PDB file of C-alpha atoms in Angstrom:
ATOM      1  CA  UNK A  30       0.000   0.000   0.000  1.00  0.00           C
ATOM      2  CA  UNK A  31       2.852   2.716   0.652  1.00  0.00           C
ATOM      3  CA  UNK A  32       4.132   2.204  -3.001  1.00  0.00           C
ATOM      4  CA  UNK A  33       0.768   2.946  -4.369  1.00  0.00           C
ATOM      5  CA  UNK A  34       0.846   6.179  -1.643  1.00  0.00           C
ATOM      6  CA  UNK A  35       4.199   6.577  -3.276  1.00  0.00           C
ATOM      7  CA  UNK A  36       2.616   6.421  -6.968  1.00  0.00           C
ATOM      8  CA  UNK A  37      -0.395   8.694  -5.947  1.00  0.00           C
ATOM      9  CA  UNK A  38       2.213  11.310  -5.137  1.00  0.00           C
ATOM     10  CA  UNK A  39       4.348  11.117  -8.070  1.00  0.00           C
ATOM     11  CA  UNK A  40       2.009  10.659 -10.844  1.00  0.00           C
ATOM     12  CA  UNK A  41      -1.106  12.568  -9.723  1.00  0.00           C
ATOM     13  CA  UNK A  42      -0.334  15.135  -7.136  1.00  0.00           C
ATOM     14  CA  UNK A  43       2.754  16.256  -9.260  1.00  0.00           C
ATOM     15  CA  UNK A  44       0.803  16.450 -12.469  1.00  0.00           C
ATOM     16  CA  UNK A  45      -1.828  18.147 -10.720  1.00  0.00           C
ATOM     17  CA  UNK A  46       0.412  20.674  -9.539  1.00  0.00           C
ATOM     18  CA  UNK A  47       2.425  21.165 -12.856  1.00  0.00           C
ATOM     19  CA  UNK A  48      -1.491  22.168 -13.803  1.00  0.00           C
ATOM     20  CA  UNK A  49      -1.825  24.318 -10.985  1.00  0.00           C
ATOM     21  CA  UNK A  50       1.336  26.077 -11.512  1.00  0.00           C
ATOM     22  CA  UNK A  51       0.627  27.040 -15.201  1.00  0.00           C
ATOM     23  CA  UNK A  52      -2.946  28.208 -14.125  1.00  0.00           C
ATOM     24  CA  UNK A  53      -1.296  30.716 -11.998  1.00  0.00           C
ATOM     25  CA  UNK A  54       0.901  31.735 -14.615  1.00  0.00           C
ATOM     26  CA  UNK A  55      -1.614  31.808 -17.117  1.00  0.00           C
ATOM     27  CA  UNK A  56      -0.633  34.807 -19.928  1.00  0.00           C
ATOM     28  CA  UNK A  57       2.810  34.904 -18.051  1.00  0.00           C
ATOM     29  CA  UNK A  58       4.485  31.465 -18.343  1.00  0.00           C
ATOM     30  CA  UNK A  59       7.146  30.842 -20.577  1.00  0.00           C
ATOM     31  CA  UNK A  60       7.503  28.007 -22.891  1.00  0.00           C
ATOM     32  CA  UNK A  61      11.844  28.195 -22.724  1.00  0.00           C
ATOM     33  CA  UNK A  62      11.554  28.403 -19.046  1.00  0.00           C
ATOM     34  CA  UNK A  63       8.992  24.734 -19.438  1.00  0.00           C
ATOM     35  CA  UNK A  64      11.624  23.554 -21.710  1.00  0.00           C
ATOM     36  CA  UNK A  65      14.222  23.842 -19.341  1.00  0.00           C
ATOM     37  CA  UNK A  66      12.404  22.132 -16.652  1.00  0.00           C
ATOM     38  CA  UNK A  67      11.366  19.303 -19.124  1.00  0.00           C
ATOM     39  CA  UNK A  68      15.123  19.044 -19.554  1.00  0.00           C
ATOM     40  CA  UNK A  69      16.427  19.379 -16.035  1.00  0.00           C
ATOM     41  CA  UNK A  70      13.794  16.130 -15.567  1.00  0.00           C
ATOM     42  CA  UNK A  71      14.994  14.085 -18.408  1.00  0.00           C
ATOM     43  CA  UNK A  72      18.510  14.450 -16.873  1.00  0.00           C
ATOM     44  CA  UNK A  73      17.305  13.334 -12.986  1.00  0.00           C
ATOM     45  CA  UNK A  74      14.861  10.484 -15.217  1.00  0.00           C
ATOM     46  CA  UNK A  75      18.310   9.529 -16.929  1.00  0.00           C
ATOM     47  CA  UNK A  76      19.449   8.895 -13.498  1.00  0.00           C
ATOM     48  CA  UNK A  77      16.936   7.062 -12.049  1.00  0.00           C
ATOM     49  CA  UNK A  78      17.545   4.572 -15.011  1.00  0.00           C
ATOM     50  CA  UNK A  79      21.692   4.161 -15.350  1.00  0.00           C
ATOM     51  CA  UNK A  80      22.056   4.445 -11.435  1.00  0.00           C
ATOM     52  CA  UNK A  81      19.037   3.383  -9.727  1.00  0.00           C
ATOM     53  CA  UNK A  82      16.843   0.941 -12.009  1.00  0.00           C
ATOM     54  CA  UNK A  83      19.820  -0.845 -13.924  1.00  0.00           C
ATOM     55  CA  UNK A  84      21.906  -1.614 -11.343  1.00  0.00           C
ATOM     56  CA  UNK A  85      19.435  -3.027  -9.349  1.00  0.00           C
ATOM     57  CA  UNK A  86      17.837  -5.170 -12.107  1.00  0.00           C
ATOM     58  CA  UNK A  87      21.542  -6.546 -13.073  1.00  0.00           C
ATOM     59  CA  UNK A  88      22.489  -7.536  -9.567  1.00  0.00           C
ATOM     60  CA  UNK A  89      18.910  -9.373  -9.275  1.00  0.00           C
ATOM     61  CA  UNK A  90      19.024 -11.294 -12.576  1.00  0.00           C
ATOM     62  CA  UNK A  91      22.146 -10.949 -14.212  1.00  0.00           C
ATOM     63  CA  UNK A  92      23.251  -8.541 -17.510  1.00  0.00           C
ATOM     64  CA  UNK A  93      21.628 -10.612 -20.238  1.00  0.00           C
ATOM     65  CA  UNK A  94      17.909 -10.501 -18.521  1.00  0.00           C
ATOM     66  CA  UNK A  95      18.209  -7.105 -17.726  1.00  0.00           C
ATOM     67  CA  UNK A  96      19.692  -5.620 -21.163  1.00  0.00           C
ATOM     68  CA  UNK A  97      16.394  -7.967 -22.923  1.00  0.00           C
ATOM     69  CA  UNK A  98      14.071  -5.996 -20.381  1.00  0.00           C
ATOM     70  CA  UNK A  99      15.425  -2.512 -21.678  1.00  0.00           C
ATOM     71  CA  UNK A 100      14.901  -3.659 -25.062  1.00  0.00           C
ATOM     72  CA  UNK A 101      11.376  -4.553 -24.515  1.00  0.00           C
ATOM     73  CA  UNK A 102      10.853  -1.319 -23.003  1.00  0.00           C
ATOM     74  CA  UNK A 103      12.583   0.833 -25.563  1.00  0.00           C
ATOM     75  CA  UNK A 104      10.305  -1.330 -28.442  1.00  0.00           C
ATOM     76  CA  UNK A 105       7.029  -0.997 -26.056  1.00  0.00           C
ATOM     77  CA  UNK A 106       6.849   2.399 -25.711  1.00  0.00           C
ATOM     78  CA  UNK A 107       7.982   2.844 -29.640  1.00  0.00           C
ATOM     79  CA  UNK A 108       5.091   1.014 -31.003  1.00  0.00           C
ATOM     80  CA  UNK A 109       2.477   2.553 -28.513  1.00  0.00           C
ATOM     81  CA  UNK A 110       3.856   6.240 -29.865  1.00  0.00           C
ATOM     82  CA  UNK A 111       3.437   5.385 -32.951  1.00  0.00           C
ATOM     83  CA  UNK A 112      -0.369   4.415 -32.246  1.00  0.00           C
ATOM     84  CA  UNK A 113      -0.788   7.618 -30.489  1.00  0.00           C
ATOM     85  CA  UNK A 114       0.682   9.242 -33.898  1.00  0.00           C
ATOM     86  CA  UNK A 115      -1.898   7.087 -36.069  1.00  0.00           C
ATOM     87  CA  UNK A 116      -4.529   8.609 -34.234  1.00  0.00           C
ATOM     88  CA  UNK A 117      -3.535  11.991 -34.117  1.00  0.00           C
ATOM     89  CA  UNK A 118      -3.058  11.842 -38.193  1.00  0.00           C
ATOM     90  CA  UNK A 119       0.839  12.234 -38.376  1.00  0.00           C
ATOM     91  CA  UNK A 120       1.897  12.060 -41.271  1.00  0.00           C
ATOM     92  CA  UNK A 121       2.984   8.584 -42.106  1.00  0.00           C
ATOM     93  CA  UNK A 122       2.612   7.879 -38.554  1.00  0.00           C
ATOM     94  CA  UNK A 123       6.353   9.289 -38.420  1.00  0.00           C
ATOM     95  CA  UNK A 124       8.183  10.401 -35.199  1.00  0.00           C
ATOM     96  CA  UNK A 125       9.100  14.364 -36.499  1.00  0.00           C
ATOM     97  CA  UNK A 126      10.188  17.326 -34.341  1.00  0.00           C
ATOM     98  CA  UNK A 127       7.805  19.501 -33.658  1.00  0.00           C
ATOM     99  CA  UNK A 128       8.252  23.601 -33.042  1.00  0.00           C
ATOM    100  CA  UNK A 129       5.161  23.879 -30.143  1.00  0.00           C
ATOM    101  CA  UNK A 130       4.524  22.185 -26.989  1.00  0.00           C
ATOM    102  CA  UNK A 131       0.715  21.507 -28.835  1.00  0.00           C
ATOM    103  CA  UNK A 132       2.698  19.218 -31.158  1.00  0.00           C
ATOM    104  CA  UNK A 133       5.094  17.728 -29.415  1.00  0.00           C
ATOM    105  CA  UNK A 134       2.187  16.240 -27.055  1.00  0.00           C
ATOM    106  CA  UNK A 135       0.504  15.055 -30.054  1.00  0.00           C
ATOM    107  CA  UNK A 136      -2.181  18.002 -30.305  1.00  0.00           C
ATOM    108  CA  UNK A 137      -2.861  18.415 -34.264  1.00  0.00           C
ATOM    109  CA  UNK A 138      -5.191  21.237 -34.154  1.00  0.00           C
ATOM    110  CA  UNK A 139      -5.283  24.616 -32.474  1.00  0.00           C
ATOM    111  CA  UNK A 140      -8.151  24.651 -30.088  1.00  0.00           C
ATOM    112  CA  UNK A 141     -11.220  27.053 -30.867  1.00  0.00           C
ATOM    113  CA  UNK A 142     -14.087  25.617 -29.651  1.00  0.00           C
ATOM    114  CA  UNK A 143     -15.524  23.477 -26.433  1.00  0.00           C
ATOM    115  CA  UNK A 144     -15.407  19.912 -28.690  1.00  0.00           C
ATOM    116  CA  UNK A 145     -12.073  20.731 -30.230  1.00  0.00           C
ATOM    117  CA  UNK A 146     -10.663  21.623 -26.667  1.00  0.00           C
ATOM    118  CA  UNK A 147     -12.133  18.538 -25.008  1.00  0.00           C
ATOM    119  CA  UNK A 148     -10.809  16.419 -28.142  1.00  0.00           C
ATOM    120  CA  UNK A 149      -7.435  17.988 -27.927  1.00  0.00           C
ATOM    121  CA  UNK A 150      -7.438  17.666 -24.157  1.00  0.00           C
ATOM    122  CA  UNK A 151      -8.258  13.938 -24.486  1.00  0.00           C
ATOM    123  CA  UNK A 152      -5.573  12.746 -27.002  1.00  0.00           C
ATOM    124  CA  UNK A 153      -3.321  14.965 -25.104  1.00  0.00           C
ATOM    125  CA  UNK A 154      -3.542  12.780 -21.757  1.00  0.00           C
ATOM    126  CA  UNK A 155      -4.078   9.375 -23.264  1.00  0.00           C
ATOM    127  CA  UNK A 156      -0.392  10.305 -24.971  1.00  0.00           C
ATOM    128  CA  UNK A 157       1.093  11.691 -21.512  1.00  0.00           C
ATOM    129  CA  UNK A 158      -0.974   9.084 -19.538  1.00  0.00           C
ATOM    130  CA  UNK A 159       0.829   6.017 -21.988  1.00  0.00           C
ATOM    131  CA  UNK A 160       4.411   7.289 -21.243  1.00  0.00           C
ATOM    132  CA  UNK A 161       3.463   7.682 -17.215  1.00  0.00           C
ATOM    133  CA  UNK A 162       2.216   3.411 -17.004  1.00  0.00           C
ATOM    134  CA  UNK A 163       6.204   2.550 -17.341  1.00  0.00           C
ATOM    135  CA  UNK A 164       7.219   5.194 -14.706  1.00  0.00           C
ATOM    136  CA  UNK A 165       4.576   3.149 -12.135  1.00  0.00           C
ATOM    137  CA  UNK A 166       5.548   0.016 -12.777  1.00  0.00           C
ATOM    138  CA  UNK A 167       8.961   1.483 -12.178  1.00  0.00           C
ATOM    139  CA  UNK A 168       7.954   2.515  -8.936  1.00  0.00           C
ATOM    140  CA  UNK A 169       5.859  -0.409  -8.297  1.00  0.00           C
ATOM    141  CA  UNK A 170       8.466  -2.998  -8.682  1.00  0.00           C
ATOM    142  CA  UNK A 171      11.089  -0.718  -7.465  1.00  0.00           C
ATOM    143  CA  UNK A 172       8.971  -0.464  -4.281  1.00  0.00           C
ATOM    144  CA  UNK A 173       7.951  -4.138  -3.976  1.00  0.00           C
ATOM    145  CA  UNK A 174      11.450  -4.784  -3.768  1.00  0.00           C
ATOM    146  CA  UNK A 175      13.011  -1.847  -1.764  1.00  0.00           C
ATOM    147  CA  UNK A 176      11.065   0.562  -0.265  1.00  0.00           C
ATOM    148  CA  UNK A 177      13.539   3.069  -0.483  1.00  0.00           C
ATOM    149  CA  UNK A 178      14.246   2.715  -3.969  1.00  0.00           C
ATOM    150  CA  UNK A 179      10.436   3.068  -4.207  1.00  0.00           C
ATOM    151  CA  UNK A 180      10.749   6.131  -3.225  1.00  0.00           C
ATOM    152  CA  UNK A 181      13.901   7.736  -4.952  1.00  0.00           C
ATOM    153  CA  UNK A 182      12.076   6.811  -7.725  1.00  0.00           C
ATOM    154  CA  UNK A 183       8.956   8.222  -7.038  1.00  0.00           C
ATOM    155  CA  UNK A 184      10.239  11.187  -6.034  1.00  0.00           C
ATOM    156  CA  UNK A 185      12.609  12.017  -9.159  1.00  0.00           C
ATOM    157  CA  UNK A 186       9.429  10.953 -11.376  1.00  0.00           C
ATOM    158  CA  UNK A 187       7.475  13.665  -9.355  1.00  0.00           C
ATOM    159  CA  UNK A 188      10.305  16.262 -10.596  1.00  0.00           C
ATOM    160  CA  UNK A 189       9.860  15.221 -14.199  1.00  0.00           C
ATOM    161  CA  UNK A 190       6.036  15.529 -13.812  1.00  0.00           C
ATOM    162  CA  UNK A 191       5.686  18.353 -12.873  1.00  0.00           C
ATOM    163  CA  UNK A 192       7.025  20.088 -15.419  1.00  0.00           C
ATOM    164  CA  UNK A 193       5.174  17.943 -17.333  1.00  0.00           C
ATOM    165  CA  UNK A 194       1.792  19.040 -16.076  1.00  0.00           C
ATOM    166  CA  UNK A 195       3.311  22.437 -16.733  1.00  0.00           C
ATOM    167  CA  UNK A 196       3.691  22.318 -20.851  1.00  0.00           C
ATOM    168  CA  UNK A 197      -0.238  20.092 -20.697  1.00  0.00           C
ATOM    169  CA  UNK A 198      -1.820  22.228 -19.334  1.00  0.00           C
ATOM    170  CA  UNK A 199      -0.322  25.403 -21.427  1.00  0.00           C
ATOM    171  CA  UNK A 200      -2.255  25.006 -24.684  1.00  0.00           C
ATOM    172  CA  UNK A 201      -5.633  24.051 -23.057  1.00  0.00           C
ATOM    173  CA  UNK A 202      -5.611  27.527 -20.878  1.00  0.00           C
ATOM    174  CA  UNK A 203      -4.449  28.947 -24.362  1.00  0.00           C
ATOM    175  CA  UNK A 204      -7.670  27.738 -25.858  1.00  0.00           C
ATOM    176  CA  UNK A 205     -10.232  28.833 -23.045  1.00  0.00           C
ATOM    177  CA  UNK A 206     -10.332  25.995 -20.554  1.00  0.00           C
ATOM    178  CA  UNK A 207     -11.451  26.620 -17.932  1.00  0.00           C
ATOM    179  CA  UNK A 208      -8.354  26.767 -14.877  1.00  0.00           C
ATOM    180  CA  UNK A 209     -10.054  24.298 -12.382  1.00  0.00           C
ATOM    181  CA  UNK A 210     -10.857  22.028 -15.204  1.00  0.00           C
ATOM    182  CA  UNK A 211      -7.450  21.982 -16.334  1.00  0.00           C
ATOM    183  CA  UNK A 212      -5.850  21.173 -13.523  1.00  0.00           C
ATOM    184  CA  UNK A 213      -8.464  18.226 -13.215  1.00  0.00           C
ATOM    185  CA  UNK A 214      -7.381  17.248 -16.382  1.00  0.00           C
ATOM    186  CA  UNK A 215      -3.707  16.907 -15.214  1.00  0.00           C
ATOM    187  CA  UNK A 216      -4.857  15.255 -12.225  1.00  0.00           C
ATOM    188  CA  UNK A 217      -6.713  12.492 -14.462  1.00  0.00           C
ATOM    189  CA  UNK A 218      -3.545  12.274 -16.258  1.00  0.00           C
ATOM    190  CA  UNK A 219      -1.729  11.188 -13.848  1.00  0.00           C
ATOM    191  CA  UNK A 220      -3.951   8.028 -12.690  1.00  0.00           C
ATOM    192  CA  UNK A 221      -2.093   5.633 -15.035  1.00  0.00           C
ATOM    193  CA  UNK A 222       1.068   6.016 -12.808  1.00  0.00           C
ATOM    194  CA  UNK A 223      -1.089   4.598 -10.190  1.00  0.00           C
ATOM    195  CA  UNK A 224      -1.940   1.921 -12.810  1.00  0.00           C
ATOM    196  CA  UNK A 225       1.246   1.026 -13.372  1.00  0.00           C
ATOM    197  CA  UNK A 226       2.171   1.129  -9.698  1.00  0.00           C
ATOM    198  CA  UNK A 227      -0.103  -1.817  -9.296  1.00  0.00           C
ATOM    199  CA  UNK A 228       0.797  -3.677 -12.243  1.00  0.00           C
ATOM    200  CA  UNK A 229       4.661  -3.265 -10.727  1.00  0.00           C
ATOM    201  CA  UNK A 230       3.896  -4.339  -7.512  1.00  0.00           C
ATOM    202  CA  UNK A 231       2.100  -7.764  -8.851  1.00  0.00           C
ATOM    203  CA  UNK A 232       4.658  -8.157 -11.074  1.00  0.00           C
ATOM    204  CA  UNK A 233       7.723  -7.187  -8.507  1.00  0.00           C
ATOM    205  CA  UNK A 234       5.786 -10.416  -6.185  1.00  0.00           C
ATOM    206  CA  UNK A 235       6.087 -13.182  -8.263  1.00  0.00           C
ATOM    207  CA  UNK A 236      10.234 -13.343  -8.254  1.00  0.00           C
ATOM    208  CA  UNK A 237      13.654 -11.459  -8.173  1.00  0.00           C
ATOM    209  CA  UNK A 238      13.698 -12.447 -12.191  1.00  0.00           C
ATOM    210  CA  UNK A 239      10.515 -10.845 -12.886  1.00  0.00           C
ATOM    211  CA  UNK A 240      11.095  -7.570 -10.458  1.00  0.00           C
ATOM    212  CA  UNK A 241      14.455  -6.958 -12.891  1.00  0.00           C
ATOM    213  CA  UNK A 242      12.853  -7.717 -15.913  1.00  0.00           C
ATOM    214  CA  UNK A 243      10.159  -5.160 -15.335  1.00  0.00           C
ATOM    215  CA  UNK A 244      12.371  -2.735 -13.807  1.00  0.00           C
ATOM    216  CA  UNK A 245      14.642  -2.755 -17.319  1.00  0.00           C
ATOM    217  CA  UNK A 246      11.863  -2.721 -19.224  1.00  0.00           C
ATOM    218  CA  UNK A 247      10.777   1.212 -17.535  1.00  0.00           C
ATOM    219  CA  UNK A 248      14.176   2.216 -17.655  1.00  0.00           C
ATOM    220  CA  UNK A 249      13.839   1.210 -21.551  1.00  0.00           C
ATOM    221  CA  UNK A 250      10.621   3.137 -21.935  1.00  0.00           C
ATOM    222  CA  UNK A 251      12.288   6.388 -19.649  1.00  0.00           C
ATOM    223  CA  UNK A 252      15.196   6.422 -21.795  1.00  0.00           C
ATOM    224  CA  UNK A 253      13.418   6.771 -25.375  1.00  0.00           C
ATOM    225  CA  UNK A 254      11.150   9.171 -23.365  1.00  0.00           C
ATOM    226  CA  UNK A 255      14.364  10.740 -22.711  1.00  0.00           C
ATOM    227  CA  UNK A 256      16.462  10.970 -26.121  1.00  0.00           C
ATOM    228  CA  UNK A 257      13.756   9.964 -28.872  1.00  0.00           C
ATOM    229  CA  UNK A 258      11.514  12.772 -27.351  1.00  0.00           C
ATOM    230  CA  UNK A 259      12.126  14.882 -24.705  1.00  0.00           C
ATOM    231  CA  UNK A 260      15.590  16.164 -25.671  1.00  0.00           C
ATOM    232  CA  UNK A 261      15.220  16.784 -29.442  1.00  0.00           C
ATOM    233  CA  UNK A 262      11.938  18.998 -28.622  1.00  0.00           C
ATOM    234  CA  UNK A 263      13.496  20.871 -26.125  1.00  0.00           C
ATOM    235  CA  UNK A 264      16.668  22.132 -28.527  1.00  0.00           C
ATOM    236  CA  UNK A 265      13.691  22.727 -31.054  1.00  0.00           C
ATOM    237  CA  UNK A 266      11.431  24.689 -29.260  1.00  0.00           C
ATOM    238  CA  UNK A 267      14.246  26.954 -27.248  1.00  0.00           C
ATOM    239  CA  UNK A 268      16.595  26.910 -30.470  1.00  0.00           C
ATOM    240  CA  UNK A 269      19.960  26.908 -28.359  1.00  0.00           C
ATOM    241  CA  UNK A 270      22.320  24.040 -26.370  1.00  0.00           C
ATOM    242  CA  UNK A 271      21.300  25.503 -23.581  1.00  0.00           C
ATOM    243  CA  UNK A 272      18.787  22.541 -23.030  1.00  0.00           C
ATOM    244  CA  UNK A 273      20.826  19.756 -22.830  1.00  0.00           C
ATOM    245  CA  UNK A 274      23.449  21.726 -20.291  1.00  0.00           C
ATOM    246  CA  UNK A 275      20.828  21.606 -18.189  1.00  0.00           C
ATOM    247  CA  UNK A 276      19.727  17.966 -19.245  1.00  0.00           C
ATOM    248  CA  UNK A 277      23.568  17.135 -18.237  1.00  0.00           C
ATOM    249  CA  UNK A 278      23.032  19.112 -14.530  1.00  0.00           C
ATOM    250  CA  UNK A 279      20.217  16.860 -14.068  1.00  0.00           C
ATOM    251  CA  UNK A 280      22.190  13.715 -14.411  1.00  0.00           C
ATOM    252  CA  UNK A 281      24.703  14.905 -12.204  1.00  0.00           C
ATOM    253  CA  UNK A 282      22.498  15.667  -9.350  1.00  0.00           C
ATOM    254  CA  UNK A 283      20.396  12.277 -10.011  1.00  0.00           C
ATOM    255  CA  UNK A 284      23.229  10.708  -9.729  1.00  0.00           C
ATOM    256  CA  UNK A 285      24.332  12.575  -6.674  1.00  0.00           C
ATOM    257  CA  UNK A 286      21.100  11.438  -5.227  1.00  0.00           C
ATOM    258  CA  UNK A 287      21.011   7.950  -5.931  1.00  0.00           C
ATOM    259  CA  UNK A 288      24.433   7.569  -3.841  1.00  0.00           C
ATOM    260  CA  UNK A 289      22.666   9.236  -0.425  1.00  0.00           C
TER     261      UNK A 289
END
């Protein structure tokens, strides 16, 4: 029960507040200063994976299990972007940069009326909501195994979804939703880290094998989270280096944090 608590807190109270945040900011927020933070998470996320999840999967079950697992994640998450793209009418269901938060979360259309905004809105969290279900079994196996590396990784999952929240809820308050609703929205989003909590924790039960297999396999889906999306946007949208300086002061201090 504590690593669903743990879950709860990372996935829905950090969305929720990313939300929050950018309803305060409303007309004042800046999408560099969102890039940044999206960046500063990727590099603690990076973290959590080469010097929290990895290690931990490799000393339960070996290299070869644990290299398959990040495979399986990096292919996982690959195919279930490339549904989110199908539906979203991508061109050739193709993974391109995008120049706008709206399109880098897989938001086709600028927002103009009520059934447009709730359409956006929805395709906007089922695409967050996919790429949160590894991050909870993360934290569910994680957990299941170690409470305390539970909650290192819930806790640098909260920093990277909070920002998160932040660039979601941006281009619905930029169409007219309403401030409460969108941070409800965010909120919703973040129920399929719970979801994946659970799914960890039954998984992390049934043996040391299958905790490190799903452990690899969310470090697999982080990572191309990471470098196949996260990254490549964020030098986009800002149009300097500056990004992945900061991606780079994130893995230091991950790191930093995984050896207290």
């Amino acid at each position: 029960m504590n690593v669903i608590w743990l879950s709860v807190g990372a996935g829905i109270f950090a969305m929720g507040f990313g939300g929050f945040i950018s309803a305060l900011l409303f007309k004042r927020s800046s999408e560099k200063i969102t890039c940044w933070l999206l960046s500063f998470a990727a590099g603690i996320m990076t973290s959590v994976v080469c010097f929290g999840l990895m290690p931990e999967a490799i000393e339960l079950s070996g290299m070869t299990p644990s290299v398959l697992g990040l495979v399986l994640g990096i292919i996982v998450i690959m195919l279930l972007n490339r549904v989110v793209d199908k539906i979203t009418e991508k061109k050739n269901g193709k993974m391109n940069l995008h120049e706008t938060h709206e399109e880098l979360y897989h938001q086709t259309s600028v927002i103009l009326n009520p059934k447009k905004m709730l359409r956006s809105g929805i395709i906007m969290i089922i695409a967050i909501g996919l790429h949160n279900i590894p991050e909870g079994i993360a934290i569910g196996a994680g957990g299941s195994h170690d409470l305390g590396l539970g909650l290192l990784i819930a806790f640098m999952i909260a920093l990277h979804n909070i920002p998160e929240g932040m660039a979601i809820a941006a281009p619905l308050l930029a169409g007219g939703v309403n401030r409460v609703k969108v941070v409800c929205m965010t909120l919703v989003c973040g129920f399929t880290t719970v979801f994946g909590a659970m799914l960890g924790t039954l998984i992390g039960n049934i043996s040391d094998f299958a905790v490190a297999l799903s452990l690899s396999a969310a470090g697999g889906a982080m990572l191309y989270v990471v470098f196949g999306e996260i990254i490549p946007q964020t030098v986009v949208m800002t149009k300097s280096r500056i990004a992945p300086l900061i991606t780079l002061f994130g893995i230091i201090l991950g790191l930093m944090m995984t050896a207290i």
